[in-house]
Structures are given as C-alpha cells and as structure tokens.
Short mmCIF file of C-alpha atoms in Angstrom, two decimals:
data_model
loop_
_atom_site.label_atom_id
_atom_site.label_comp_id
_atom_site.label_asym_id
_atom_site.label_seq_id
_atom_site.Cartn_x
_atom_site.Cartn_y
_atom_site.Cartn_z
CA UNK A 148 4.23 19.72 23.11
CA UNK A 149 3.21 21.36 26.37
CA UNK A 150 3.05 25.15 26.58
CA UNK A 151 3.37 25.45 30.36
CA UNK A 152 4.48 22.98 33.06
CA UNK A 153 3.76 23.36 36.77
CA UNK A 154 6.62 22.03 38.90
CA UNK A 155 5.15 20.41 42.02
CA UNK A 156 8.37 20.35 44.03
CA UNK A 157 11.12 22.50 45.53
CA UNK A 158 14.90 22.85 45.79
CA UNK A 159 17.43 21.56 43.30
CA UNK A 160 15.03 19.22 41.50
CA UNK A 161 12.53 22.02 40.86
CA UNK A 162 15.36 24.08 39.37
CA UNK A 163 16.51 21.09 37.31
CA UNK A 164 13.03 20.66 35.81
CA UNK A 165 12.73 24.39 35.15
CA UNK A 166 15.99 24.37 33.19
CA UNK A 167 14.88 21.45 31.02
CA UNK A 168 11.58 23.19 30.28
CA UNK A 169 13.32 26.45 29.40
CA UNK A 170 15.58 24.68 26.91
CA UNK A 171 12.47 23.14 25.32
CA UNK A 172 10.69 26.49 25.04
CA UNK A 173 8.16 25.56 27.73
CA UNK A 174 7.05 28.11 30.32
CA UNK A 175 7.15 27.09 33.98
CA UNK A 176 5.06 27.64 37.09
CA UNK A 177 6.77 27.30 40.46
CA UNK A 178 4.65 26.46 43.49
CA UNK A 179 6.13 27.18 46.88
CA UNK A 180 5.50 27.37 50.59
CA UNK A 181 5.91 30.64 52.48
CA UNK A 182 9.32 29.33 53.64
CA UNK A 183 10.51 29.03 50.02
CA UNK A 184 9.45 32.45 48.74
CA UNK A 185 13.08 33.38 48.00
CA UNK A 186 14.10 30.00 46.53
CA UNK A 187 16.02 30.09 43.27
CA UNK A 188 13.45 28.08 41.29
CA UNK A 189 10.77 30.54 42.41
CA UNK A 190 12.92 33.46 41.24
CA UNK A 191 13.60 31.94 37.83
CA UNK A 192 10.20 30.45 36.95
CA UNK A 193 7.91 32.35 34.58
CA UNK A 194 5.20 32.36 37.25
CA UNK A 195 5.05 31.47 40.93
CA UNK A 196 2.15 30.58 43.22
CA UNK A 197 2.32 30.31 47.01
CA UNK A 198 0.38 27.20 48.01
CA UNK A 199 0.66 27.15 51.78
CA UNK A 200 2.65 27.35 55.01
CA UNK A 201 6.14 25.86 55.60
CA UNK A 202 4.88 22.44 56.68
CA UNK A 203 4.80 20.21 53.59
CA UNK A 204 1.41 18.80 54.63
CA UNK A 205 -0.09 22.23 53.97
CA UNK A 206 1.89 23.03 50.84
CA UNK A 207 3.89 20.51 48.80
CA UNK A 208 1.51 17.70 49.78
CA UNK A 209 -1.60 19.85 49.39
CA UNK A 210 -3.21 18.35 46.29
CA UNK A 211 -6.16 20.80 46.00
CA UNK A 212 -3.79 23.78 46.23
CA UNK A 213 -1.48 22.36 43.54
CA UNK A 214 -4.37 21.60 41.16
CA UNK A 215 -5.80 25.08 41.76
CA UNK A 216 -2.40 26.62 40.99
CA UNK A 217 -2.26 24.69 37.72
CA UNK A 218 -5.75 25.81 36.76
CA UNK A 219 -5.33 29.51 37.52
CA UNK A 220 -2.04 29.67 35.60
CA UNK A 221 -3.38 27.63 32.64
CA UNK A 222 -0.66 24.99 32.98
CA UNK A 223 -1.24 21.91 30.85
CA UNK A 224 1.09 19.48 32.67
CA UNK A 225 2.51 18.82 36.12
CA UNK A 226 5.97 17.44 36.87
CA UNK A 227 6.19 16.01 40.42
CA UNK A 228 9.99 15.67 40.63
CA UNK A 229 10.93 13.16 43.33
CA UNK A 230 9.66 12.80 46.89
CA UNK A 231 6.47 14.58 48.00
CA UNK A 232 3.67 13.49 45.59
CA UNK A 233 5.84 11.88 42.91
CA UNK A 234 4.76 8.33 43.77
CA UNK A 235 1.25 9.14 44.95
CA UNK A 236 -1.09 7.21 42.64
CA UNK A 237 -4.11 9.23 43.76
CA UNK A 238 -2.34 12.47 42.81
CA UNK A 239 -1.47 11.10 39.36
CA UNK A 240 -5.11 10.10 38.84
CA UNK A 241 -6.42 13.49 40.02
CA UNK A 242 -4.02 15.36 37.73
CA UNK A 243 -5.32 13.52 34.68
CA UNK A 244 -8.95 13.78 35.83
CA UNK A 245 -8.47 17.55 35.63
CA UNK A 246 -7.32 17.27 32.00
CA UNK A 247 -3.71 17.89 32.93
CA UNK A 248 -0.82 15.66 31.87
CA UNK A 249 1.05 13.91 34.67
CA UNK A 250 4.75 13.78 33.74
CA UNK A 251 5.29 10.26 35.03
CA UNK A 252 3.77 6.79 34.80
CA UNK A 253 0.09 5.95 35.12
CA UNK A 254 -1.55 5.99 38.52
CA UNK A 255 -2.12 2.24 38.21
CA UNK A 256 1.57 1.52 37.66
CA UNK A 257 2.49 3.74 40.61
CA UNK A 258 -0.08 1.90 42.72
CA UNK A 259 1.24 -1.56 41.82
CA UNK A 260 4.90 -0.70 42.36
CA UNK A 261 4.14 1.26 45.52
CA UNK A 262 2.92 -1.94 47.17
CA UNK A 263 6.13 -3.87 47.75
CA UNK A 264 4.33 -7.25 47.80
CA UNK A 265 2.42 -6.55 44.58
CA UNK A 266 5.59 -5.21 42.97
CA UNK A 267 7.54 -8.32 43.85
CA UNK A 268 4.86 -10.65 42.55
CA UNK A 269 4.44 -8.60 39.37
CA UNK A 270 8.16 -8.60 38.60
CA UNK A 271 8.41 -12.30 39.36
CA UNK A 272 5.62 -12.93 36.85
CA UNK A 273 7.44 -10.73 34.31
CA UNK A 274 10.59 -12.84 34.57
CA UNK A 275 12.69 -10.65 36.87
CA UNK A 276 14.60 -12.51 39.65
CA UNK A 277 13.41 -11.68 43.18
CA UNK A 278 14.74 -12.20 46.70
CA UNK A 279 13.46 -15.49 48.22
CA UNK A 280 10.73 -14.87 50.77
CA UNK A 281 7.01 -14.82 51.47
CA UNK A 282 4.64 -14.70 48.50
CA UNK A 283 2.45 -12.09 50.18
CA UNK A 284 1.77 -10.32 53.43
CA UNK A 285 2.41 -12.24 56.64
CA UNK A 286 -0.89 -12.64 58.48
CA UNK A 287 0.34 -14.28 61.69
CA UNK A 288 3.54 -15.17 63.51
CA UNK A 289 3.21 -18.90 62.82
CA UNK A 290 3.31 -18.21 59.08
CA UNK A 291 6.29 -15.92 59.59
CA UNK A 292 8.27 -18.61 61.41
CA UNK A 293 7.46 -21.11 58.66
CA UNK A 294 8.64 -18.78 55.87
CA UNK A 295 11.79 -17.83 57.77
CA UNK A 296 12.68 -21.47 58.30
CA UNK A 297 12.22 -22.17 54.59
CA UNK A 298 14.42 -19.33 53.32
CA UNK A 299 16.92 -19.59 56.18
CA UNK A 300 18.14 -17.01 58.67
CA UNK A 301 18.96 -14.17 58.72
CA UNK A 302 15.71 -12.71 57.36
CA UNK A 303 14.42 -9.18 57.04
CA UNK A 304 10.86 -8.09 57.85
CA UNK A 305 9.65 -5.28 55.58
CA UNK A 306 6.60 -3.04 55.44
CA UNK A 307 4.53 -3.72 52.31
CA UNK A 308 3.86 0.01 51.92
CA UNK A 309 7.39 0.92 53.00
CA UNK A 310 10.21 3.02 51.73
CA UNK A 311 13.24 4.96 52.95
CA UNK A 312 14.25 2.20 55.34
CA UNK A 313 11.16 2.55 57.52
CA UNK A 314 9.36 -0.59 58.67
CA UNK A 315 12.43 -2.80 58.09
CA UNK A 316 13.81 -5.07 60.82
CA UNK A 317 16.37 -7.89 60.69
CA UNK A 318 16.09 -11.18 62.57
CA UNK A 319 19.42 -13.00 62.66
CA UNK A 320 17.93 -16.09 64.31
CA UNK A 321 14.58 -17.57 65.30
CA UNK A 322 14.60 -16.01 68.79
CA UNK A 323 14.66 -12.51 67.24
CA UNK A 324 11.79 -12.92 64.78
CA UNK A 325 8.84 -12.11 67.06
CA UNK A 326 10.45 -8.86 68.18
CA UNK A 327 11.30 -7.94 64.58
CA UNK A 328 7.72 -8.56 63.45
CA UNK A 329 6.26 -6.41 66.23
CA UNK A 330 8.72 -3.57 65.64
CA UNK A 331 8.26 -3.58 61.86
CA UNK A 332 4.45 -3.59 62.12
CA UNK A 333 4.46 -0.77 64.66
CA UNK A 334 6.81 1.35 62.58
CA UNK A 335 4.90 0.62 59.37
CA UNK A 336 1.58 1.57 60.95
CA UNK A 337 3.00 4.85 62.22
CA UNK A 338 4.78 5.75 58.97
CA UNK A 339 2.33 4.49 56.34
CA UNK A 340 -0.96 3.77 58.12
CA UNK A 341 -0.58 0.15 57.02
CA UNK A 342 0.99 -2.57 59.17
CA UNK A 343 1.16 -5.32 56.54
CA UNK A 344 4.66 -6.83 56.43
CA UNK A 345 6.43 -9.52 54.46
CA UNK A 346 9.64 -11.53 54.88
CA UNK A 347 12.70 -11.88 52.66
CA UNK A 348 16.04 -13.61 52.91
CA UNK A 349 18.54 -11.13 54.36
CA UNK A 350 21.63 -10.92 52.18
CA UNK A 351 24.79 -10.34 54.22
CA UNK A 352 26.90 -8.01 52.06
CA UNK A 353 25.03 -7.20 48.85
CA UNK A 354 25.39 -4.15 46.65
CA UNK A 355 22.42 -1.95 45.77
CA UNK A 356 22.19 -1.82 41.99
CA UNK A 357 19.46 0.03 40.11
CA UNK A 358 18.74 -0.09 36.38
CA UNK A 359 17.45 3.10 34.74
CA UNK A 360 14.67 2.45 32.25
CA UNK A 361 12.68 4.74 30.00
CA UNK A 362 9.53 3.89 28.07
CA UNK A 363 7.11 5.72 25.81
CA UNK A 364 3.41 5.25 24.99
CA UNK A 365 4.26 3.53 21.70
CA UNK A 366 5.69 0.34 23.19
CA UNK A 367 9.34 1.40 23.11
CA UNK A 368 11.48 0.76 26.20
CA UNK A 369 15.23 1.16 26.72
CA UNK A 370 17.61 0.86 29.63
CA UNK A 371 20.41 3.32 30.32
CA UNK A 372 22.77 1.13 32.28
CA UNK A 373 22.94 0.80 36.05
CA UNK A 374 23.89 2.88 39.06
CA UNK A 375 25.59 1.58 42.18
CA UNK A 376 23.88 3.06 45.25
CA UNK A 377 25.49 0.89 47.91
CA UNK A 378 26.95 3.68 50.04
CA UNK A 379 24.03 4.15 52.41
CA UNK A 380 23.35 5.22 55.96
CA UNK A 381 20.12 3.98 57.54
CA UNK A 382 18.96 2.93 54.06
CA UNK A 383 19.48 6.48 52.75
CA UNK A 384 21.87 6.89 49.83
CA UNK A 385 24.92 9.10 50.35
CA UNK A 386 26.99 8.65 47.16
CA UNK A 387 26.21 6.92 43.86
CA UNK A 388 28.26 5.96 40.83
CA UNK A 389 27.67 4.73 37.30
CA UNK A 390 28.49 2.26 36.05
CA UNK A 391 28.96 -0.04 39.02
CA UNK A 392 32.55 -1.16 39.56
CA UNK A 393 31.18 -4.61 40.46
CA UNK A 394 29.22 -5.32 37.26
CA UNK A 395 30.68 -6.67 34.01
CA UNK A 396 29.52 -5.60 30.56
CA UNK A 397 27.94 -9.02 30.07
CA UNK A 398 26.01 -8.82 33.35
CA UNK A 399 24.92 -5.28 32.53
CA UNK A 400 23.54 -6.30 29.17
CA UNK A 401 21.76 -9.34 30.64
CA UNK A 402 19.99 -7.56 33.51
CA UNK A 403 19.22 -4.55 31.32
CA UNK A 404 17.60 -6.78 28.71
CA UNK A 405 15.48 -8.47 31.39
CA UNK A 406 14.29 -5.13 32.73
CA UNK A 407 13.42 -3.86 29.26
CA UNK A 408 11.44 -7.02 28.45
CA UNK A 409 9.55 -6.79 31.74
CA UNK A 410 8.68 -3.11 31.30
CA UNK A 411 7.52 -3.67 27.72
CA UNK A 412 5.16 -6.36 28.94
CA UNK A 413 4.07 -4.12 31.81
CA UNK A 414 3.34 -1.26 29.39
CA UNK A 415 5.38 1.20 31.43
CA UNK A 416 5.71 4.83 30.35
CA UNK A 417 8.22 7.41 31.49
CA UNK A 418 11.35 7.11 33.62
CA UNK A 419 11.75 4.51 36.34
CA UNK A 420 14.36 2.45 38.11
CA UNK A 421 14.29 -1.26 38.77
CA UNK A 422 16.24 -1.83 41.96
CA UNK A 423 18.19 -4.94 42.94
CA UNK A 424 20.36 -6.39 45.61
CA UNK A 425 23.41 -7.95 43.96
CA UNK A 426 25.50 -10.63 45.63
CA UNK A 427 27.74 -13.43 44.34
CA UNK A 428 26.92 -12.68 40.71
CA UNK A 429 23.13 -12.78 41.20
CA UNK A 430 20.53 -10.00 41.00
CA UNK A 431 17.48 -9.96 43.28
CA UNK A 432 14.67 -7.46 42.65
CA UNK A 433 13.65 -5.43 45.71
CA UNK A 434 11.52 -2.55 44.42
CA UNK A 435 10.79 -0.19 41.55
CA UNK A 436 10.80 3.58 41.84
CA UNK A 437 8.24 5.00 39.44
CA UNK A 438 9.80 8.46 39.22
CA UNK A 439 12.95 10.42 38.56
CA UNK A 440 15.72 9.52 41.00
CA UNK A 441 17.90 11.93 42.99
CA UNK A 442 20.91 10.30 41.35
CA UNK A 443 19.69 10.55 37.75
CA UNK A 444 22.49 13.03 36.77
CA UNK A 445 25.21 10.36 36.78
CA UNK A 446 23.26 8.44 34.13
CA UNK A 447 22.91 11.65 32.12
CA UNK A 448 26.66 12.25 32.42
CA UNK A 449 27.65 8.87 30.97
CA UNK A 450 24.93 8.66 28.29
CA UNK A 451 24.55 12.29 27.22
CA UNK A 452 20.76 11.90 27.44
CA UNK A 453 18.62 14.47 29.27
CA UNK A 454 16.26 12.31 31.32
CA UNK A 455 13.96 15.16 32.32
CA UNK A 456 13.58 16.25 28.71
CA UNK A 457 12.70 12.67 27.76
CA UNK A 458 10.16 12.46 30.60
CA UNK A 459 8.44 15.55 29.23
CA UNK A 460 8.52 14.30 25.62
CA UNK A 461 7.05 10.94 26.60
CA UNK A 462 4.29 12.56 28.67
CA UNK A 463 3.41 14.67 25.62
CA UNK A 464 2.91 11.46 23.63
CA UNK A 465 6.11 11.57 21.61
CA UNK A 466 8.22 8.53 20.78
CA UNK A 467 11.65 7.97 22.26
CA UNK A 468 14.18 9.60 19.97
CA UNK A 469 16.68 6.76 20.21
CA UNK A 470 16.96 2.98 20.39
CA UNK A 471 19.00 0.78 22.72
CA UNK A 472 21.87 0.75 20.23
CA UNK A 473 22.01 4.56 20.38
CA UNK A 474 22.85 4.64 24.10
CA UNK A 475 26.59 4.52 24.72
CA UNK A 476 28.11 4.47 28.20
CA UNK A 477 30.89 7.07 28.18
CA UNK A 478 33.33 6.80 31.04
CA UNK A 479 32.42 6.95 34.72
CA UNK A 480 30.39 9.34 36.89
CA UNK A 481 29.96 9.82 40.64
CA UNK A 482 27.41 11.89 42.54
CA UNK A 483 27.91 13.19 46.08
CA UNK A 484 24.77 14.25 47.93
CA UNK A 485 25.62 17.46 49.77
CA UNK A 486 23.38 17.76 52.83
CA UNK A 487 22.99 20.60 55.32
CA UNK A 488 23.99 18.49 58.29
CA UNK A 489 26.88 17.70 60.59
CA UNK A 490 29.16 15.30 58.65
CA UNK A 491 29.77 13.10 61.71
CA UNK A 492 26.54 13.21 63.74
CA UNK A 493 24.22 13.85 60.76
CA UNK A 494 22.28 16.39 62.85
CA UNK A 495 20.48 18.87 60.54
CA UNK A 496 22.19 22.24 60.09
CA UNK A 497 19.67 24.76 58.73
CA UNK A 498 20.64 28.42 58.59
CA UNK A 499 21.97 31.15 56.32
CA UNK A 500 24.57 30.37 53.66
CA UNK A 501 27.16 33.10 54.17
CA UNK A 502 29.59 32.08 51.42
CA UNK A 503 29.02 30.00 48.33
CA UNK A 504 31.48 28.95 45.65
CA UNK A 505 30.66 25.82 43.59
CA UNK A 506 33.44 23.93 41.82
CA UNK A 507 33.75 23.99 38.04
CA UNK A 508 35.81 22.70 35.17
CA UNK A 509 35.46 19.99 32.55
CA UNK A 510 32.81 17.36 33.38
CA UNK A 511 31.93 18.91 36.75
CA UNK A 512 28.25 19.59 37.38
CA UNK A 513 26.50 21.05 40.43
CA UNK A 514 22.73 20.76 40.80
CA UNK A 515 21.71 23.16 43.56
CA UNK A 516 19.33 25.98 44.30
CA UNK A 517 21.34 27.62 47.07
CA UNK A 518 23.30 30.88 46.91
CA UNK A 519 25.13 33.27 49.26
CA UNK A 520 22.48 34.75 51.53
CA UNK A 521 20.05 31.87 51.05
CA UNK A 522 18.50 30.57 54.25
CA UNK A 523 18.22 26.76 54.38
CA UNK A 524 14.84 26.11 56.02
CA UNK A 525 14.48 23.53 58.80
CA UNK A 526 11.25 22.05 57.44
CA UNK A 527 12.42 19.78 54.64
CA UNK A 528 14.96 17.16 53.62
CA UNK A 529 18.53 18.30 54.25
CA UNK A 530 19.72 17.79 50.65
CA UNK A 531 20.92 21.17 49.34
CA UNK A 532 23.17 20.26 46.42
CA UNK A 533 24.48 17.43 44.28
CA UNK A 534 28.04 17.38 43.01
CA UNK A 535 28.35 15.23 39.89
CA UNK A 536 31.68 14.50 38.24
CA UNK A 537 32.58 12.46 35.14
CA UNK A 538 35.88 11.01 33.96
CA UNK A 539 36.98 8.78 31.10
CA UNK A 540 37.85 6.12 33.69
CA UNK A 541 36.88 5.60 37.32
CA UNK A 542 40.37 6.68 38.35
CA UNK A 543 40.05 9.92 36.35
CA UNK A 544 36.63 10.49 37.89
CA UNK A 545 37.96 10.06 41.43
CA UNK A 546 40.82 12.49 40.84
CA UNK A 547 38.42 15.08 39.44
CA UNK A 548 36.02 14.51 42.33
CA UNK A 549 38.75 15.10 44.93
CA UNK A 550 39.63 18.37 43.28
CA UNK A 551 35.98 19.46 43.02
CA UNK A 552 35.28 18.66 46.68
CA UNK A 553 38.33 20.68 47.73
CA UNK A 554 37.04 23.65 45.69
CA UNK A 555 33.48 23.53 47.03
CA UNK A 556 32.76 26.29 49.57
CA UNK A 557 29.51 26.48 51.52
CA UNK A 558 29.86 28.79 54.51
CA UNK A 559 27.60 29.50 57.46
CA UNK A 560 26.22 26.00 57.87
CA UNK A 561 27.65 22.52 58.33
CA UNK A 562 27.57 20.21 55.32
CA UNK A 563 28.47 16.64 54.39
CA UNK A 564 31.39 17.74 52.17
CA UNK A 565 34.03 16.57 54.72
CA UNK A 566 32.44 13.11 54.80
CA UNK A 567 32.69 12.81 51.03
CA UNK A 568 36.33 13.89 51.17
CA UNK A 569 37.04 11.05 53.57
CA UNK A 570 35.15 8.57 51.40
CA UNK A 571 36.99 9.33 48.17
CA UNK A 572 40.33 8.94 49.97
CA UNK A 573 39.40 5.59 51.50
CA UNK A 574 41.30 2.63 49.93
CA UNK A 575 38.24 0.33 49.93
CA UNK A 576 36.17 2.88 48.06
CA UNK A 577 39.07 3.59 45.75
CA UNK A 578 39.12 -0.08 44.79
CA UNK A 579 35.33 -0.25 44.50
CA UNK A 580 35.21 -2.78 47.33
CA UNK A 581 32.11 -1.86 49.31
CA UNK A 582 28.52 -3.01 49.97
CA UNK A 583 25.34 -1.65 51.54
CA UNK A 584 26.61 -2.08 55.11
CA UNK A 585 30.10 -0.73 54.45
CA UNK A 586 29.39 2.94 55.17
CA UNK A 587 27.73 2.36 58.54
CA UNK A 588 30.73 0.22 59.59
CA UNK A 589 33.08 2.93 58.34
CA UNK A 590 31.23 5.54 60.40
CA UNK A 591 31.19 3.30 63.47
CA UNK A 592 34.96 2.91 63.24
CA UNK A 593 35.37 6.69 62.93
CA UNK A 594 33.32 7.30 66.07
CA UNK A 595 34.81 4.47 68.14
#
C-alpha cells in the first residue's frame, strides 16, 4: 500500500481524498495555488506545497510543478480528483514515467474515452448500445447532410474532443444544419484546439443516466448501480439521485451487466462511469468519464462502499474486496450541488463566508472545504459544497433533504440553496417526472 499520496486538486474533492487516505493510514501532500493557501485541505494535509499563482494554468494544470512537488515530498502516488488533470492522458503517462502511481485508469484508456468518436466506436464494438449517428468525424458539409437525413432530424453536432456542453449545437431541421456545424466547429476549436465534430440523433426528452463501474488489475469488474443526472443547466449537472426513479430493477441489472462485460473486455482499471441517454425504455451510450465523479457520494450512500478508498486500493494493485453479489442498493440518495452563485441568474458570487452552519442528522452528509471566514476565490469553479442525503425510500429522502436545506446556513455570499429548495418542492420533481431539458424550462418559466 502507498505510504504517501499527493492530491493534485483543490476544494471539497481534495478534502474528500485526504480523509480517505487518513483512514487508510496514508500520509497526504496538498498542492495549492497562492489563492488557496488557507484552504481546509491545505490545513489538514500532512504536507503542503505551493505550486503557483491563482490561475489554474500556472498551478493546478502545471504538470512540472505537480511532479516536482511529488518528488520533493517523496510521494509514491498521485490522485487527480476530478476536473483539472484527471482526464489528461499525457499527465497519467508522465506520472507513471516518473515511477509514481496514477490513481486512475491507464493513459491509453483515458485517451480513447476522451475522444468522443473513438469512445463511441469502442463501446459499440464492446456491445454497448450507442446513439445513432455518424461513424466518425464529419469531414465536409455534404457528408453531414447525408448522415442527418439518414438518422432523421433533429440532430446534434458535437465536438469530438468535447465536454461540459461545449461544442454542441442542435439542428432541428435541414436549414439549420450548416449554421450548427459552423458554430460547433468554432466553439470546439476555441475550447479544445480541435474542430473535429460528429453528428448524432437528437433525443427530445431523454434522461441522463450514468452507471458507476469499478475494476481492478486482476480482471474483476463490478457495477454499483446508476445515477440519474438529468437535472442540468447548459449541460452542467445541478442535482443527482440514485437510483433513478425511471429505471426498473430489471433494466438496472441488464445495463449494469452490459457495462461490466464491456469494461472487462476493455481491461479497465479504477473507477469510471458509463453515461447514457435513456428514452422510451432504451439506453444510448454518449460518453465515459474515466475518473471519480462529483456525484460519487450518492452511490457511496446507497452501497456503503467508499469509492475513493477502492480507487486507492486498485491503484496499489490490490483486488476488489467484493463481488457483484456483495453490492446491495440500500434506499435512495440525492445530492445537491451548492454553488457560490446567484440562484436565479447563476452569476458567480465569490467573497468571504461570514456565517457557516452545515446541516446534520441521520444519513445527512456534507462534503465541503469552506468555513466561517473562508474567502471563496473568483478563479475556479463555483462549487463550494455538496449536500448528500439518504432515506429508506425516495419519499423519506426528499423529506430529509427539505429539512437539511432549511438548516443549511452560508452567509456573506449568494448560493444555489434557494434553487434546490424550489426544486424539491416542485410536484414534477417529487414524482420523478423530469428529463434533461426540464430544468432549463423550469428556470425559463420562473424568469418569464
């Protein structure tokens, strides 16, 4: 087992990884920018190294500085968390070239799944259902019109190197396709330095369902059920729940088994999520995230399995300590992403937290690195906390979540807590009747 792990991230996920390491008897190294010198994970880690200025390009994305920090502190592994360098294949390769363990999948697997076209073709070959569309990148507009006609409008144009909703444009009819292609290519080039795009059938009201998988280096792979991530704004998740209220036990077992079979054949190691659009009883693969997800706590809450601990064990070469039959799904869990932003306009709200009181009680969990007096910096993602609640049933979970949201106090800055309070009181959400476009329509109605 590792003696010391460097955490190449910040905020709540860095603190989450630190806690898992501490419980395993592993020392931790926190790396931080000058803006994060007073961050909670920096305060609690066994060692801390400043790796650069506030801008992430000079700190959290600074590969030489991170490797140097690992070497001078004698760390023997690096955990990338999520975001930043977590899905950077070159970083994973460099880590292992320096005789450090990368707590994640191989660089090659990250590379394949990071290319949306290659990922789709790989999963199709491995027997996973995919969204109808082009078999590769679209090289010219004539080809695009041909593919769109074959799959039928509406279609969506996506960046092959995309993510986070960037480089995605919808064409509802033929007259809109040229404009969508141009816009998607321009956005993709600016965001990823790669303007290759592809086309898929645009599903009208699907749900976003992701299956959590975990594999070791001994050929063992399991799934840990699914999460419903359909409440999104501009392709960014706002609230997630597990299990999905739209999926039956039979469907869960079937898609989970397919994902496990595919990942065994793929030789995947570590944690990952296979993501689908789900509509009219059918699953369509869209992408795979080769890392820990922001919403991983809801899976931990209903399975009792520490995903970060298992990531570390797998990276150290150990076998999974359980089989598929050992993974029960206990009740229901919901996660609310608490962002430092205006709940209606979504404008960022950095500043000093004047008051802080997290909720508590049975089956209530808060993952956060903030505290009274902490200054939320303006340089990074606005996520400052995650409120995770579990109940024996979805109804119990919702009641507990309402109470927890009412208890949560974060003063001095605006947060998304009021938005979550509105969501949990909405009848459609209460019935589990929503899809990936529901939230944006709900917000439009609020602002009309």
